[in-house]
Tab-separated table of C-alpha atoms in Angstrom:
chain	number	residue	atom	x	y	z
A	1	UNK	CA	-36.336	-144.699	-31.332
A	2	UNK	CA	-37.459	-143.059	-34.966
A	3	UNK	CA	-39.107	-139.988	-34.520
A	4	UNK	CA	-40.128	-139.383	-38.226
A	5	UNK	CA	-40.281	-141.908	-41.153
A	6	UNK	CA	-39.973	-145.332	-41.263
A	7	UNK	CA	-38.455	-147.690	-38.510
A	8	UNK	CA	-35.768	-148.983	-40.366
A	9	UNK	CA	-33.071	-151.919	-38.855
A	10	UNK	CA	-30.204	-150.126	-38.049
A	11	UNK	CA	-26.789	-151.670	-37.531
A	12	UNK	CA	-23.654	-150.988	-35.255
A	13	UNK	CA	-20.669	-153.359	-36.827
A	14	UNK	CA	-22.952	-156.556	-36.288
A	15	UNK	CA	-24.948	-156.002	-34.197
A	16	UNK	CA	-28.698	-154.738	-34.865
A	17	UNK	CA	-29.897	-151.480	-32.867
A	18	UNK	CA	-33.231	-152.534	-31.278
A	19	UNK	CA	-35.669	-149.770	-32.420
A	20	UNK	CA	-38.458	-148.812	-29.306
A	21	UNK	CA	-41.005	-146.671	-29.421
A	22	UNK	CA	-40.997	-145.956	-26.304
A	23	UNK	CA	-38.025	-145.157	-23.762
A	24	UNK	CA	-37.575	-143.704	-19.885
A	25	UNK	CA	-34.846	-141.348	-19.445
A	26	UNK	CA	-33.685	-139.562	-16.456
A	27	UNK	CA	-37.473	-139.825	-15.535
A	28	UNK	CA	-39.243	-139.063	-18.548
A	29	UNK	CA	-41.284	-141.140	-20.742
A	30	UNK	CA	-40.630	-140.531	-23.699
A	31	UNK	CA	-42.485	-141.710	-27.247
A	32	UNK	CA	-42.148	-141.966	-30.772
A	33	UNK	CA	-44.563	-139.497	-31.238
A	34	UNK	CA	-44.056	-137.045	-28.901
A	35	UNK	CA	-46.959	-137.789	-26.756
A	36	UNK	CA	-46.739	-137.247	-23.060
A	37	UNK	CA	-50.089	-139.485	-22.087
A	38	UNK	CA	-47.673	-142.582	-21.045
A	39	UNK	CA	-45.376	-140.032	-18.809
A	40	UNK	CA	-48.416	-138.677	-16.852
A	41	UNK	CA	-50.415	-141.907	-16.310
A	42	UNK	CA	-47.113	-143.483	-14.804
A	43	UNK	CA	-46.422	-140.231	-12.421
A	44	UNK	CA	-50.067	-140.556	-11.737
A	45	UNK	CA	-50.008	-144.194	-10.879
A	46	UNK	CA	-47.015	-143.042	-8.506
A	47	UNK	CA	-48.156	-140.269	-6.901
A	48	UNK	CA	-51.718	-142.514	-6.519
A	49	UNK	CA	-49.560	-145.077	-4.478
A	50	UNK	CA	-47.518	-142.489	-2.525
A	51	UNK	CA	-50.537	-140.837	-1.472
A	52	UNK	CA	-52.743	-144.149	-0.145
A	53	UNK	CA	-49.567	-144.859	2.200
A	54	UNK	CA	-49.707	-141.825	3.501
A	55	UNK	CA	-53.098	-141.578	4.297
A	56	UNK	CA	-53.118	-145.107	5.437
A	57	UNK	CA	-50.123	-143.884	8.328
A	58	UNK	CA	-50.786	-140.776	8.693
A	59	UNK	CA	-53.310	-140.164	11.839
A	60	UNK	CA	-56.666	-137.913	11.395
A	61	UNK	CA	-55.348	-135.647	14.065
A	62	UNK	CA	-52.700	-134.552	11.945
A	63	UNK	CA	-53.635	-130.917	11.510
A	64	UNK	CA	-54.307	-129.277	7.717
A	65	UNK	CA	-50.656	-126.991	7.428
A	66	UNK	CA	-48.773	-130.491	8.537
A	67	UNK	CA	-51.064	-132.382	5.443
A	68	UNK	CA	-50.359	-129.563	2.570
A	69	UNK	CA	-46.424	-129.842	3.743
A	70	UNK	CA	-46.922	-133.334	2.971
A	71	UNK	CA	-48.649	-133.085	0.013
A	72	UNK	CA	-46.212	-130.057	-1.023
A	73	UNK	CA	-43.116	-132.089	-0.529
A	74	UNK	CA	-44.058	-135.872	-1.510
A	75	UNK	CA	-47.021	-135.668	-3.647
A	76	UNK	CA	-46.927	-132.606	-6.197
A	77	UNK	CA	-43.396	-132.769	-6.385
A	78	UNK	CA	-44.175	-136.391	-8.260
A	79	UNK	CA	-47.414	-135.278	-10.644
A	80	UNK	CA	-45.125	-132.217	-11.626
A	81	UNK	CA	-41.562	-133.704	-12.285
A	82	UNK	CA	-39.965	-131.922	-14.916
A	83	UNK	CA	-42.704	-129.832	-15.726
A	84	UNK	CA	-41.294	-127.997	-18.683
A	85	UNK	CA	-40.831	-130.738	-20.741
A	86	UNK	CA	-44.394	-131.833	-21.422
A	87	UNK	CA	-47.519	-131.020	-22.349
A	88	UNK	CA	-50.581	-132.011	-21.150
A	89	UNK	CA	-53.608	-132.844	-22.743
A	90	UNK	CA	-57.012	-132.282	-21.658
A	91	UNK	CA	-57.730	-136.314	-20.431
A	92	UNK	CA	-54.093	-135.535	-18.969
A	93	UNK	CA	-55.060	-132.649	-17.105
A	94	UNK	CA	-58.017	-134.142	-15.950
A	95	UNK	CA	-56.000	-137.101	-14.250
A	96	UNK	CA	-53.354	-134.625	-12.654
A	97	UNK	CA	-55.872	-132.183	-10.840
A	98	UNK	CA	-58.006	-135.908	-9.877
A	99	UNK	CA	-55.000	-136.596	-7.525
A	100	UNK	CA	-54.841	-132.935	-5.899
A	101	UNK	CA	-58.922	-132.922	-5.730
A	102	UNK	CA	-58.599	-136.625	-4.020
A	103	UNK	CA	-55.547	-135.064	-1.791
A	104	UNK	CA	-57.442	-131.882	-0.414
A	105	UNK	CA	-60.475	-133.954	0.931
A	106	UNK	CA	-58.085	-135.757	2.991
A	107	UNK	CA	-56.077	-132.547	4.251
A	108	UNK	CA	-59.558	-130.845	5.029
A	109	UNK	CA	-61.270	-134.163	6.630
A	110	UNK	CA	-64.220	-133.780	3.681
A	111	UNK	CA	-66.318	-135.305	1.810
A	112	UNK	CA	-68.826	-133.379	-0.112
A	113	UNK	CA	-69.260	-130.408	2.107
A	114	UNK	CA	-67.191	-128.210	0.174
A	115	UNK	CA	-66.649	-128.337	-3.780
A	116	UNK	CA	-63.347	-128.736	-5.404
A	117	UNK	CA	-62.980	-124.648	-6.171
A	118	UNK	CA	-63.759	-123.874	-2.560
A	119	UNK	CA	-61.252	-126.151	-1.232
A	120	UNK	CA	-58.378	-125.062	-3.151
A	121	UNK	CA	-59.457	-121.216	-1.282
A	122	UNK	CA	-59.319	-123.028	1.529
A	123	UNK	CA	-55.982	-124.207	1.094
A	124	UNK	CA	-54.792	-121.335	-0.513
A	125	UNK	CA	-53.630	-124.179	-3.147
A	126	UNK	CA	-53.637	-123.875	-7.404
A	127	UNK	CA	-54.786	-126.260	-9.550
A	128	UNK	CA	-52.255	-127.970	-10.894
A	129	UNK	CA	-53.030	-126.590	-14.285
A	130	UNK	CA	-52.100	-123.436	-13.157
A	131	UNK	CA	-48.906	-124.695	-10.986
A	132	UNK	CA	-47.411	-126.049	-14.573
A	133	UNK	CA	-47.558	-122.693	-16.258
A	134	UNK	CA	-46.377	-120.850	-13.034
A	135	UNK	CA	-43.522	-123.915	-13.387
A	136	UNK	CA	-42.981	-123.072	-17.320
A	137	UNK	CA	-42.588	-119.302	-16.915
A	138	UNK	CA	-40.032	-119.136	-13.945
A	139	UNK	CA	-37.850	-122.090	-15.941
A	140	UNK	CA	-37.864	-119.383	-19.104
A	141	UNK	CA	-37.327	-117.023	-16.522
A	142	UNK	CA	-34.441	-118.493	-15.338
A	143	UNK	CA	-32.911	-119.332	-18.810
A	144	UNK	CA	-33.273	-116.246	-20.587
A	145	UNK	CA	-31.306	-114.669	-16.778
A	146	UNK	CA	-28.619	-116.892	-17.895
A	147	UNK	CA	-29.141	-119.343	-14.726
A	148	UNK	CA	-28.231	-122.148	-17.041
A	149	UNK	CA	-24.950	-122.731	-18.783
A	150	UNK	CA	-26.103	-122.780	-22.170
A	151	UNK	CA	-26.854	-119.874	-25.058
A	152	UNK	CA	-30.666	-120.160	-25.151
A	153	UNK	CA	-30.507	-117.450	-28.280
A	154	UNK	CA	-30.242	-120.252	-30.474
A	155	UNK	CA	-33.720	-120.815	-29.898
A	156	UNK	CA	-35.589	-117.851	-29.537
A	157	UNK	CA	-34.845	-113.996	-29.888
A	158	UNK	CA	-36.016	-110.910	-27.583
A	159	UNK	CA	-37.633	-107.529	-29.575
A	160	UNK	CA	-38.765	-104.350	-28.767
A	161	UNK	CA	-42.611	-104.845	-28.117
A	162	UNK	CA	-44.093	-101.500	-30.516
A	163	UNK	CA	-47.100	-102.171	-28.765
A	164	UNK	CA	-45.986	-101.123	-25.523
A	165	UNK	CA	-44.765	-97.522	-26.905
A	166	UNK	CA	-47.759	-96.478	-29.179
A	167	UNK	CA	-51.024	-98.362	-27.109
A	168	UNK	CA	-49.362	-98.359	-23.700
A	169	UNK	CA	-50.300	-101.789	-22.790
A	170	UNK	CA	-48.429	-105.317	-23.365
A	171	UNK	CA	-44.326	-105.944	-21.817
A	172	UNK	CA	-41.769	-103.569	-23.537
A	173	UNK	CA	-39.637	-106.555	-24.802
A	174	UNK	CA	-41.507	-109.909	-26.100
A	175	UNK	CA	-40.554	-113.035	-27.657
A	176	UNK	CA	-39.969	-113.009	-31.525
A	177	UNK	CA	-41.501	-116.494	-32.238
A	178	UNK	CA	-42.177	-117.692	-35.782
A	179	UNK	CA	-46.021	-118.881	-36.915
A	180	UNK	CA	-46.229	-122.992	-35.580
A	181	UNK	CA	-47.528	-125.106	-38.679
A	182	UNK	CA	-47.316	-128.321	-36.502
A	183	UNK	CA	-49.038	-129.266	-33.134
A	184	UNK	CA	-45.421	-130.584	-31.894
A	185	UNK	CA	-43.974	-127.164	-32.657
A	186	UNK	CA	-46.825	-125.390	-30.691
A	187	UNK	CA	-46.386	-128.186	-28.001
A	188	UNK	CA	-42.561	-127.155	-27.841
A	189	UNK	CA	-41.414	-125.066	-24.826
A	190	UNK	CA	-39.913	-122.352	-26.769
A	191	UNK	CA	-43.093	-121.981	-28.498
A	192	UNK	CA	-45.529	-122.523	-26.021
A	193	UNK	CA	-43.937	-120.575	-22.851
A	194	UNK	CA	-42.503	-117.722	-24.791
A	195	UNK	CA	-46.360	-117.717	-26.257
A	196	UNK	CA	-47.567	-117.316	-22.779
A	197	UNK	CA	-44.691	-114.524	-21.885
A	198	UNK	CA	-46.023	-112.523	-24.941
A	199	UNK	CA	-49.827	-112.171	-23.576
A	200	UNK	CA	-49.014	-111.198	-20.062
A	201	UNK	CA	-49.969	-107.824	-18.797
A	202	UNK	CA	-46.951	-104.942	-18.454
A	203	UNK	CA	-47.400	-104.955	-14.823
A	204	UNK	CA	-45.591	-108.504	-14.565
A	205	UNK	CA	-42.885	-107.195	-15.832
A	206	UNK	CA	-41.722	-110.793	-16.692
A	207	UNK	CA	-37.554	-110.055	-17.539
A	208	UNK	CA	-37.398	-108.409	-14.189
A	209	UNK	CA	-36.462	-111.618	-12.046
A	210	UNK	CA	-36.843	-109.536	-8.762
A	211	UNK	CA	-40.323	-110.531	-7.242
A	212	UNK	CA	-41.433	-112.447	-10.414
A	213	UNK	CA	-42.710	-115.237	-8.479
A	214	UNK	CA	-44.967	-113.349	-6.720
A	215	UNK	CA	-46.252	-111.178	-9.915
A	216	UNK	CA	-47.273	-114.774	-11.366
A	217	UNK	CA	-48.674	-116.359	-8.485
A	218	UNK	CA	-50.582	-112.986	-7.958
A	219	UNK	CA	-52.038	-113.155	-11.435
A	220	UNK	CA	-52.890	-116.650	-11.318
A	221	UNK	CA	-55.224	-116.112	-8.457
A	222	UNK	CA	-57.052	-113.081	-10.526
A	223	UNK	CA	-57.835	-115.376	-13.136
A	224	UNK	CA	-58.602	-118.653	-10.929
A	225	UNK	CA	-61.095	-116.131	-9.045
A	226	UNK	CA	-61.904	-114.243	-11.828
A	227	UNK	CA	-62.874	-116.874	-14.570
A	228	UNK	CA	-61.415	-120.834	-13.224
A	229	UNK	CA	-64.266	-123.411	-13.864
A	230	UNK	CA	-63.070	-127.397	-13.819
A	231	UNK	CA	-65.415	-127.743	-16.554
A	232	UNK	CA	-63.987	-125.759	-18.972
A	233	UNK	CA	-61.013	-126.030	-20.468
A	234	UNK	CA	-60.738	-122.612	-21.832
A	235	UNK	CA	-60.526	-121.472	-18.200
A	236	UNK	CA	-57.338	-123.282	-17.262
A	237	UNK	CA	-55.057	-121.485	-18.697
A	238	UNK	CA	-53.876	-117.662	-18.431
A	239	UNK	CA	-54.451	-117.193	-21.867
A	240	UNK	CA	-56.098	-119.745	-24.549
A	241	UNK	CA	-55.897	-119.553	-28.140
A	242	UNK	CA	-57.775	-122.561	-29.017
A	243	UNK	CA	-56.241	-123.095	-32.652
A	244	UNK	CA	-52.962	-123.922	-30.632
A	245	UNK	CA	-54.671	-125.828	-27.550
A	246	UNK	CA	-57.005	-127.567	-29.456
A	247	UNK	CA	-59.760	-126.758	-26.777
């Protein structure tokens, strides 16, 4: 697979390297050009499947907390493999949060009595929009706590945030990122995540791992109440700076 310039034979003593553009690997889809579309329609398609045989053997007397387990544990888990490593694109998104709006009708025996926001109240449930940056932020969380056996200061640095000391507002330490000149560098998780980390508020407190979860989930659920509407874009995200989503 060529990633940049042209797809040139390549050779290995005699034999010639079949060039792809397009490869699975430890269950991601990956492409040529970086684009995640072919990952998310095949979890999609999966999670589409998994999802009609449980309905189809699962009886309507099942109560609602037995359904969200299921969904929880067979469903989401599928749509949201390996998170981190992809980005999603507004068609993308779309198709994700179609499989959880399709999945809480069934858990709440609806129809049309109740619209997709008031369901996911309901069900005390995210979108799934807001699960993958919840998803992206504990990961950095957990890398930057040295949970993984690797020096992630190769790839992004820690500062003193000035902000914090002279306005009082913002985290006292923030990411030191450098200004993206390519969509695939904004797309990149140590862009894009430590770009979210930078615009929380103080009171997350994000490189305190202690309770972090909660802070998150907490502040997710402001903003879904506060501002969340499935037709806008804008609203799907903690923070949007539309140069870099391309809303």
């Amino acid at each position: 697979m060529v990633f940049r310039g042209d797809a040139e034979a390549r050779m290995i003593s005699d034999l010639q390297i079949e060039t792809v553009h397009e490869e699975k690997d430890l269950g991601l889809i990956i492409t040529s050009k970086l684009c995640w579309s072919a990952h998310i329609s095949e979890k999609c398609q999966k999670a589409s499947k998994v999802f009609h045989m449980i309905r189809r053997n699962t009886s309507r007397m099942v109560n609602i907390t037995t359904k969200l387990n299921i969904y929880k544990s067979m469903i989401l888990p599928i749509t949201m493999y390996a998170s981190p490593c992809w980005v999603a694109n507004k068609g993308d998104s779309a198709k994700l949060e179609s499989i959880q709006r399709r999945v809480t009708k069934w858990v709440l025996n609806c129809t049309n009595e109740l619209t997709y926001i008031e369901r996911l109240k309901k069900l005390n449930l995210l979108p799934t929009t807001f699960y993958k940056q919840l998803m992206d932020l504990l990961t950095l969380s957990k890398i930057v706590n040295d949970k993984y056996n690797f020096d992630w200061r190769d790839h992004v640095n820690i500062i003193e945030n000035a902000d914090s000391r002279t306005r009082g507002h913002g985290l006292s330490r923030v990411f030191l990122l450098k200004r993206p000149r390519t969509t695939l560098y904004k797309d990149n998780f140590w862009y894009r995540v430590p770009y979210l980390v930078n615009q929380l508020p103080a009171r997350i407190d994000f490189f305190n791992h202690v309770g972090l979860k909660a802070r998150i989930i907490d502040l997710l659920w402001r903003h879904f109440n506060a501002k969340y509407n499935i037709d806008d874009k804008c609203t799907w995200y903690l923070t949007c700076d539309c140069s870099i989503k391309n809303c």
